[in-house]
mmCIF file with all atom_site columns, C-alpha atoms in Angstrom:
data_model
loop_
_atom_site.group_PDB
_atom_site.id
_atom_site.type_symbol
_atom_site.label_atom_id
_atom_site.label_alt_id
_atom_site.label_comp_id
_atom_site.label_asym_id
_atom_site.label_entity_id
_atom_site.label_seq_id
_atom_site.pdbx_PDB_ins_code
_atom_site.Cartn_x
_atom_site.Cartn_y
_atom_site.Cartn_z
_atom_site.occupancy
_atom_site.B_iso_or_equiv
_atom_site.pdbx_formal_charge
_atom_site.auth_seq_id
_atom_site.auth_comp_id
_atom_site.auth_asym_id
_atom_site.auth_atom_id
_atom_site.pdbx_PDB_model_num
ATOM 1   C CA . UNK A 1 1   ? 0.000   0.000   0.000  1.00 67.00 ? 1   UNK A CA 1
ATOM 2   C CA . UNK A 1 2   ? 1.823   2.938   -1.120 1.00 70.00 ? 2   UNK A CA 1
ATOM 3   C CA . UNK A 1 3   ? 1.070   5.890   1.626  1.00 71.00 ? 3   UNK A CA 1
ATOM 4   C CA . UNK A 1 4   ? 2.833   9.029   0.895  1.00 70.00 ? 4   UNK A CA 1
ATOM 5   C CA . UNK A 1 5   ? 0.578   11.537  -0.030 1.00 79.00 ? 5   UNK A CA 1
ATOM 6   C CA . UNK A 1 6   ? -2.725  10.009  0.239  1.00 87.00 ? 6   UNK A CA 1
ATOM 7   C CA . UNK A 1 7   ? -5.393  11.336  2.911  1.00 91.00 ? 7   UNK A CA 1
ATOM 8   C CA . UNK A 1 8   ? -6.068  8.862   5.474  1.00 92.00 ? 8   UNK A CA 1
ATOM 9   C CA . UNK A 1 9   ? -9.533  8.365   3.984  1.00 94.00 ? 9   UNK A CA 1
ATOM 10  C CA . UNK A 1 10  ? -7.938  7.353   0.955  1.00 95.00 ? 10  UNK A CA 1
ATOM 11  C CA . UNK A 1 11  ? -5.430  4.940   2.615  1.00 95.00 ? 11  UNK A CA 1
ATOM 12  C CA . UNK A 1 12  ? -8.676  3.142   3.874  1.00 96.00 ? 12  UNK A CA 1
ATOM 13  C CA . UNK A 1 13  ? -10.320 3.111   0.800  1.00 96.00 ? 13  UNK A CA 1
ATOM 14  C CA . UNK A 1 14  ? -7.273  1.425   -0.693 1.00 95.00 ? 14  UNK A CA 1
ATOM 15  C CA . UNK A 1 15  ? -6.419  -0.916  2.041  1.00 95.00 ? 15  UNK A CA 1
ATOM 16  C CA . UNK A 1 16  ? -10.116 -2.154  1.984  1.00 97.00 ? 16  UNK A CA 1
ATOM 17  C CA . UNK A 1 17  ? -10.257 -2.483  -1.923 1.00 96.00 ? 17  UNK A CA 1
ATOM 18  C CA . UNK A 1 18  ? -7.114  -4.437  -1.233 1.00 93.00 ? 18  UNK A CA 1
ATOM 19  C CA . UNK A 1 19  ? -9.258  -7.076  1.129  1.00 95.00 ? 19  UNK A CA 1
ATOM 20  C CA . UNK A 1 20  ? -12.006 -6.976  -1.497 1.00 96.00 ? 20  UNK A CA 1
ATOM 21  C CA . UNK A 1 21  ? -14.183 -4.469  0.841  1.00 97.00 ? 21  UNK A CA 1
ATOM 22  C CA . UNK A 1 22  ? -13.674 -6.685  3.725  1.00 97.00 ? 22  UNK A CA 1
ATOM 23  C CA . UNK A 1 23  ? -12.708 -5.720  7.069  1.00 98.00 ? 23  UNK A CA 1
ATOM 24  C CA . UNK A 1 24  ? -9.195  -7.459  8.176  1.00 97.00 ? 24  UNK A CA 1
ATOM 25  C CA . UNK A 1 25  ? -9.560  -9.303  11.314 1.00 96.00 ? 25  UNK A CA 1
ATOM 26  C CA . UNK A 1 26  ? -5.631  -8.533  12.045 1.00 95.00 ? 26  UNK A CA 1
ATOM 27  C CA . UNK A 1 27  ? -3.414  -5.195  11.138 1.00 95.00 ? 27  UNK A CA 1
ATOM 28  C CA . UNK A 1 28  ? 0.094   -4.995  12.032 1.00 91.00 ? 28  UNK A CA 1
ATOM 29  C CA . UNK A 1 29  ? 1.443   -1.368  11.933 1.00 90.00 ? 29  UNK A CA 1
ATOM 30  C CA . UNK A 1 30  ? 5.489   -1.246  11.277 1.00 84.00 ? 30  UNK A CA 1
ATOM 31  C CA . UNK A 1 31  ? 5.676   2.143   10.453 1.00 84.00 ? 31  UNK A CA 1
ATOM 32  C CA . UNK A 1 32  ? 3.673   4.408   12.916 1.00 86.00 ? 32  UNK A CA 1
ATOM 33  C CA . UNK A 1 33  ? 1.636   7.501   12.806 1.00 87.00 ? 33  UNK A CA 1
ATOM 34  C CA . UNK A 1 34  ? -0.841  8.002   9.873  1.00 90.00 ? 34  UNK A CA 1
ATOM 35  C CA . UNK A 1 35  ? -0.391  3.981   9.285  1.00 91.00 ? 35  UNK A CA 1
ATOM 36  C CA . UNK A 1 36  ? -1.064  3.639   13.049 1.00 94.00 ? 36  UNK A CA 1
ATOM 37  C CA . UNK A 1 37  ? -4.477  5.684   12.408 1.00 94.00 ? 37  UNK A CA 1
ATOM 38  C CA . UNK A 1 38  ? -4.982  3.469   9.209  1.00 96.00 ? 38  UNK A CA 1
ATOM 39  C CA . UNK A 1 39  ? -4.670  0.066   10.904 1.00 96.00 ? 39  UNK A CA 1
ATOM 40  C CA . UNK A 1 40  ? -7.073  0.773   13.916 1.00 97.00 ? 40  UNK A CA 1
ATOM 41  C CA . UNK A 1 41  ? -9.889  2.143   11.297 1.00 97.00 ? 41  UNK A CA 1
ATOM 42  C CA . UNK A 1 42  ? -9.651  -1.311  8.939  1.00 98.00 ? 42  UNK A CA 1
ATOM 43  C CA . UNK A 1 43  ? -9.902  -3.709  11.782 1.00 98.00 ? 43  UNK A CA 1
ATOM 44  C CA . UNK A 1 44  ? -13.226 -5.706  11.672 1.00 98.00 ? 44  UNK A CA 1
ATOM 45  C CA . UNK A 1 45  ? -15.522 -6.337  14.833 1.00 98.00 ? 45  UNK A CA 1
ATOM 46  C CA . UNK A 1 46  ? -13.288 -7.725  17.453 1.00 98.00 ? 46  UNK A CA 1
ATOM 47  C CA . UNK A 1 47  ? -10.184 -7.286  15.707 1.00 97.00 ? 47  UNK A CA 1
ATOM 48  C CA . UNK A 1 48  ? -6.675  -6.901  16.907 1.00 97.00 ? 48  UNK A CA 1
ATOM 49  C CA . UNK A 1 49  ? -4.352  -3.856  15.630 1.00 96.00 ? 49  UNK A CA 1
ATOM 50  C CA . UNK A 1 50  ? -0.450  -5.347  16.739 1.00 93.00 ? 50  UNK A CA 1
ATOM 51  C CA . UNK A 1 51  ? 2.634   -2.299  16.065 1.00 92.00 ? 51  UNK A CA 1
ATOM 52  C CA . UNK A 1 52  ? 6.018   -2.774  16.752 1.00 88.00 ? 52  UNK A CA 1
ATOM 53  C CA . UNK A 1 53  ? 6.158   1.564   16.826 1.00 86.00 ? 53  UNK A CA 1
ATOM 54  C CA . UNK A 1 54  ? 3.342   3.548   17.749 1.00 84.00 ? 54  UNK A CA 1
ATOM 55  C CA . UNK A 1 55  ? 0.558   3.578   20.665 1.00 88.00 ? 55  UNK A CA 1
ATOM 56  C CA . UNK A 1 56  ? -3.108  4.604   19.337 1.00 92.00 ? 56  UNK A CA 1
ATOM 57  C CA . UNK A 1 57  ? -3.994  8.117   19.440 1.00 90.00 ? 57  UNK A CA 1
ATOM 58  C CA . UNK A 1 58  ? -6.580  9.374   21.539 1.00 90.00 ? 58  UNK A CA 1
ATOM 59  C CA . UNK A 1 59  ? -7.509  12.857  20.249 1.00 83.00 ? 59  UNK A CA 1
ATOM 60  C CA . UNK A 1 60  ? -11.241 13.840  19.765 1.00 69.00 ? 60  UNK A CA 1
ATOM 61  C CA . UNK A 1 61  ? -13.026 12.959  16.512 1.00 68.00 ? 61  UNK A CA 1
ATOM 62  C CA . UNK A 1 62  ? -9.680  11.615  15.131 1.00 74.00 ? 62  UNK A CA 1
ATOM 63  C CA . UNK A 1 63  ? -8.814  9.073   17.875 1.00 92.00 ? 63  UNK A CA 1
ATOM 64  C CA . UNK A 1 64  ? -7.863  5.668   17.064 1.00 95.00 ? 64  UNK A CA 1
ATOM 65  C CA . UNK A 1 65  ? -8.957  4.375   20.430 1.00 94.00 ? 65  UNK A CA 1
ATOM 66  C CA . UNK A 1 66  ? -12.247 5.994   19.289 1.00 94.00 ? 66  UNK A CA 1
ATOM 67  C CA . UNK A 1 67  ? -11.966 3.649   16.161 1.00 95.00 ? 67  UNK A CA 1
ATOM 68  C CA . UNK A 1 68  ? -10.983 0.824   18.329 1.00 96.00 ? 68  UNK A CA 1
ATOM 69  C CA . UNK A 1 69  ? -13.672 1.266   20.726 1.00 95.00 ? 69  UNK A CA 1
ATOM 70  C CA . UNK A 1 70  ? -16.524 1.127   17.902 1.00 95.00 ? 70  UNK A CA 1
ATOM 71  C CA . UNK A 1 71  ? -15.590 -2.389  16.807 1.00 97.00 ? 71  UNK A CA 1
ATOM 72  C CA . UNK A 1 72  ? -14.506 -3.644  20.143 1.00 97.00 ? 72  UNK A CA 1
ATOM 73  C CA . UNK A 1 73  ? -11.302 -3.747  18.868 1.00 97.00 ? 73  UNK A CA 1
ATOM 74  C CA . UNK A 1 74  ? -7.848  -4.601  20.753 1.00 97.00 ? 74  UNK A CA 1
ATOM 75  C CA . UNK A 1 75  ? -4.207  -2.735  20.170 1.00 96.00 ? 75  UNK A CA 1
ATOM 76  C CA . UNK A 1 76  ? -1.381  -5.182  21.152 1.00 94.00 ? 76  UNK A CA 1
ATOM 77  C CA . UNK A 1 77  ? 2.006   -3.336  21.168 1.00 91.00 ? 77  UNK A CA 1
ATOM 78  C CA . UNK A 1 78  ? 5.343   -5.793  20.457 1.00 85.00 ? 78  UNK A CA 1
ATOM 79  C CA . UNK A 1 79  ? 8.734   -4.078  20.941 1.00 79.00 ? 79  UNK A CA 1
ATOM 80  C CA . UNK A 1 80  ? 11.349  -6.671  20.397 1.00 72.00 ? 80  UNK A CA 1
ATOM 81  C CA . UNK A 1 81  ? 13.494  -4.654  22.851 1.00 75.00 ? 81  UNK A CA 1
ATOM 82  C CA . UNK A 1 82  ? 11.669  -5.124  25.756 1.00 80.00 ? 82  UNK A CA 1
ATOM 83  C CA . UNK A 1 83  ? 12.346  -9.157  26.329 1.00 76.00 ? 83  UNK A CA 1
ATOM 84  C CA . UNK A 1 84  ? 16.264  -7.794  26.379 1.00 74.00 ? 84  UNK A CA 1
ATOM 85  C CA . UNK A 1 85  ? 15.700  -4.599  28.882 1.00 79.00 ? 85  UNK A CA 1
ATOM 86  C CA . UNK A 1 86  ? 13.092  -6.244  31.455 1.00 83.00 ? 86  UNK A CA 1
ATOM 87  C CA . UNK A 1 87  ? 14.046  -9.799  30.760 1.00 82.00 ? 87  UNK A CA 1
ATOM 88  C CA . UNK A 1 88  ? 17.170  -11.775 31.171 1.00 79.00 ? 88  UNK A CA 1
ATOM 89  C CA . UNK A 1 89  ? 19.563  -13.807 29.698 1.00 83.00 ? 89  UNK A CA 1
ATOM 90  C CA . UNK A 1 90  ? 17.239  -17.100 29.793 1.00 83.00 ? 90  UNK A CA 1
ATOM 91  C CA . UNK A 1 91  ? 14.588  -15.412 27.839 1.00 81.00 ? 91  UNK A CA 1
ATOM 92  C CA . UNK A 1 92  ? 17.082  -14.426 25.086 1.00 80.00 ? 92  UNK A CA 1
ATOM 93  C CA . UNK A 1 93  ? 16.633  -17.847 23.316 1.00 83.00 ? 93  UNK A CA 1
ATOM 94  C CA . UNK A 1 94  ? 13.274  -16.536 22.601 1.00 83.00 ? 94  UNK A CA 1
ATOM 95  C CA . UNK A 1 95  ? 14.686  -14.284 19.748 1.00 80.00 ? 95  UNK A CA 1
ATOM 96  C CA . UNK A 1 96  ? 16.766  -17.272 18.403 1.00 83.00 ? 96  UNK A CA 1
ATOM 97  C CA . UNK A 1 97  ? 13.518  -19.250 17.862 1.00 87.00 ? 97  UNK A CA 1
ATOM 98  C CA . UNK A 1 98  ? 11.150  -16.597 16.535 1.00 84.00 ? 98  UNK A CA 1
ATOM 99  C CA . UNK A 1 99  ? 14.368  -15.658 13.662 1.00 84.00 ? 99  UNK A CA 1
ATOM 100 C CA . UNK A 1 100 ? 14.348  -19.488 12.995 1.00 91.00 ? 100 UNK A CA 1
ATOM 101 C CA . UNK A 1 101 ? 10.838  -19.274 12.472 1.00 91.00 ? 101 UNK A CA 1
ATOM 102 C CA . UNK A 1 102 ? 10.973  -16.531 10.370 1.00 88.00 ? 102 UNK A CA 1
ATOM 103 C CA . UNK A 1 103 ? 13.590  -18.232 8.274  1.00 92.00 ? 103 UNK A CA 1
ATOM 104 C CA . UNK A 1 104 ? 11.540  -20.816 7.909  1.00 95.00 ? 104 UNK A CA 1
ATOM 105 C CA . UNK A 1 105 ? 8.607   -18.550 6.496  1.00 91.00 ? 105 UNK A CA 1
ATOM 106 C CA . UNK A 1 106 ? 10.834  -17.330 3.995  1.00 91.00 ? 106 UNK A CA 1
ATOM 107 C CA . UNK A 1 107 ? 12.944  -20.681 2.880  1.00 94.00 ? 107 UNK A CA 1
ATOM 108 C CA . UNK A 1 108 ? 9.207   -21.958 2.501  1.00 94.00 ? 108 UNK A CA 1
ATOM 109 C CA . UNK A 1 109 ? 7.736   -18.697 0.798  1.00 90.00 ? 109 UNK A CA 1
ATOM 110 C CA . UNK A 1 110 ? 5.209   -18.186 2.973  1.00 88.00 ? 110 UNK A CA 1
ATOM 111 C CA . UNK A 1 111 ? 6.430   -14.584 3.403  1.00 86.00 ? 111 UNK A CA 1
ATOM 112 C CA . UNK A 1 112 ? 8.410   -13.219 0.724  1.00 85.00 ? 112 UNK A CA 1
ATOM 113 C CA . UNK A 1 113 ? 11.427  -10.384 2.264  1.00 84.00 ? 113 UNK A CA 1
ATOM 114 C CA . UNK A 1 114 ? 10.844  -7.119  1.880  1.00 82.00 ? 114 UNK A CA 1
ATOM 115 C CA . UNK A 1 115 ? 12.819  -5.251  -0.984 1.00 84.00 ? 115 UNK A CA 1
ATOM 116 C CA . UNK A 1 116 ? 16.146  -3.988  -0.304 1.00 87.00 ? 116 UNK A CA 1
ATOM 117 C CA . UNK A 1 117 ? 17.911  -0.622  -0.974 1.00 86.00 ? 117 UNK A CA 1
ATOM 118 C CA . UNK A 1 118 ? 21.429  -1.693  0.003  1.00 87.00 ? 118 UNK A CA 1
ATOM 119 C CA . UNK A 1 119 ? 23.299  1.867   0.149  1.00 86.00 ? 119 UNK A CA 1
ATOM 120 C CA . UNK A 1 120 ? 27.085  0.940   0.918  1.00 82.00 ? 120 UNK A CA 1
ATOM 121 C CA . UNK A 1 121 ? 29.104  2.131   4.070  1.00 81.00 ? 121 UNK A CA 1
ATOM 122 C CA . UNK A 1 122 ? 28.480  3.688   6.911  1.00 83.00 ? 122 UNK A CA 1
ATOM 123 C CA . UNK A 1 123 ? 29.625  7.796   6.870  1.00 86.00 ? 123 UNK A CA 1
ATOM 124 C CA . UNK A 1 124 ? 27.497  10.911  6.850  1.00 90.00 ? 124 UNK A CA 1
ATOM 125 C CA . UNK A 1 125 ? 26.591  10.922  3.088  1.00 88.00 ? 125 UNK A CA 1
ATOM 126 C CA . UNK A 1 126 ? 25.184  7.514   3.086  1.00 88.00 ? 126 UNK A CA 1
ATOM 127 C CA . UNK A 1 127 ? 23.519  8.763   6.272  1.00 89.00 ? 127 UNK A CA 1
ATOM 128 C CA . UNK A 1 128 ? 22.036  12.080  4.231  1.00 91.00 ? 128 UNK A CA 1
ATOM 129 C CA . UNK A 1 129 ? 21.600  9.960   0.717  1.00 88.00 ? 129 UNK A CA 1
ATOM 130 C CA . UNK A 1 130 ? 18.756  7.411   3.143  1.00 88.00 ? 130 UNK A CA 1
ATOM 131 C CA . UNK A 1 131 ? 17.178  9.951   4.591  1.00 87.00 ? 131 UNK A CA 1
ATOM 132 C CA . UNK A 1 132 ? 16.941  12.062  1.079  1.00 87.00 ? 132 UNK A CA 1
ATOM 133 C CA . UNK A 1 133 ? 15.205  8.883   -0.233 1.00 84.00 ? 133 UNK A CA 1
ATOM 134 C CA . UNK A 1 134 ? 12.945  8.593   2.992  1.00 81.00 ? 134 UNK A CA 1
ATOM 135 C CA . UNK A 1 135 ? 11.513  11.759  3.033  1.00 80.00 ? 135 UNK A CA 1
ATOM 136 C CA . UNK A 1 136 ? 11.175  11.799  -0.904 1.00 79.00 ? 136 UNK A CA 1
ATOM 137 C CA . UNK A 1 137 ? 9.612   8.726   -0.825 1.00 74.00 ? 137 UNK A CA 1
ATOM 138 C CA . UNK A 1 138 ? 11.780  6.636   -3.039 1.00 75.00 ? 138 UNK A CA 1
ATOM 139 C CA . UNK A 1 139 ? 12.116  3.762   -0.894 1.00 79.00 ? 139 UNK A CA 1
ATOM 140 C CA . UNK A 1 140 ? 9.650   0.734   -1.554 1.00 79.00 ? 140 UNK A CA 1
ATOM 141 C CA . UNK A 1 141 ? 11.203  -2.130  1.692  1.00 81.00 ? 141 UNK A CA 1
ATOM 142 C CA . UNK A 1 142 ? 14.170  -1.238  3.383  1.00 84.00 ? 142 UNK A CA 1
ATOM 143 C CA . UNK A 1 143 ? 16.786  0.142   3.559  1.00 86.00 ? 143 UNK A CA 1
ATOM 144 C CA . UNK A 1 144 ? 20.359  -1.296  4.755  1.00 87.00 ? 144 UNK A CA 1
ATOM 145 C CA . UNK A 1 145 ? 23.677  0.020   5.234  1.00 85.00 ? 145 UNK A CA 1
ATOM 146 C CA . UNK A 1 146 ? 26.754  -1.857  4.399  1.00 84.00 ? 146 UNK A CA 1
ATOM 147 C CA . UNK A 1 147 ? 29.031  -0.940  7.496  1.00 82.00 ? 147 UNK A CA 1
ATOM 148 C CA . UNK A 1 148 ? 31.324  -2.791  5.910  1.00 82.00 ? 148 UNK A CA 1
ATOM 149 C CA . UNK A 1 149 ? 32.241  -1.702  2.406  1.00 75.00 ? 149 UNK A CA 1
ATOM 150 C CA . UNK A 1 150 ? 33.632  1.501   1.079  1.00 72.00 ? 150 UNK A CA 1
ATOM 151 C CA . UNK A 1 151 ? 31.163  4.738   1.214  1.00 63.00 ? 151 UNK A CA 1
ATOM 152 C CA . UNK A 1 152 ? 31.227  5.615   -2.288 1.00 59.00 ? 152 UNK A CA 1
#
């Protein structure tokens, strides 16, 4: 679902064309404000919203929990991070067997990786040339840094 630009009434009408005008009874949010907003208005009844960045907003006429509330839906937050601050070392093989499953998922093609912008080494123009394609929008997946080779 491509977002920049688009209203968040559009991203809704897009993201429920998407599920052939269906309601999804899961969203998971990996990128945060507006798609935060999105995700907790496409939910169906009883629905769960999961995000790995952003808590629902709870602002007036534009509050997700507002959204959330009218379908009885739940928000489920899942920062990877906090098994390693508030947990300790004998939870850690808990991140060893969710990456094998997700290795799994992919080996299998069940999930197919996201695409790649591989920009190479690590210095301040590689640093200015990622965020210049953020904010213009010219990044479709990810993208990585190659602290290993040569900035070019």
């Amino acid at each position: 679902l491509q977002y920049p630009d688009r209203s968040l009434a559009e991203l809704i009408t897009a993201a429920l064309m998407l599920n052939h005008g269906k309601r999804y009874p899961v969203a998971l949010d990996c990128v945060g404000g507006q798609m935060t907003s999105l995700c907790c208005r496409i939910i169906d009844a009883h629905g769960h919203v999961i995000s790995i960045v952003d808590g629902p907003t709870n602002d007036g006429d534009t509050s997700d929990v507002e959204a959330l509330f009218a379908v009885s839906g739940t928000f489920h937050t899942s920062i990877t991070s906090a098994r390693a601050k508030f947990k300790g070392p004998e939870h850690w093989a808990d991140y060893h067997r969710q990456l094998t499953t997700i290795a799994e998922w992919l080996a299998d093609g069940h999930i197919a990786p996201p695409p790649l912008t591989v920009l190479a080494g690590l210095s301040v123009a590689t640093v200015q040339h990622a965020h210049q394609c953020l904010e213009t929008g010219h990044v479709h997946g990810k993208i990585v840094m190659d602290v290993l080779a040569h900035p070019q």
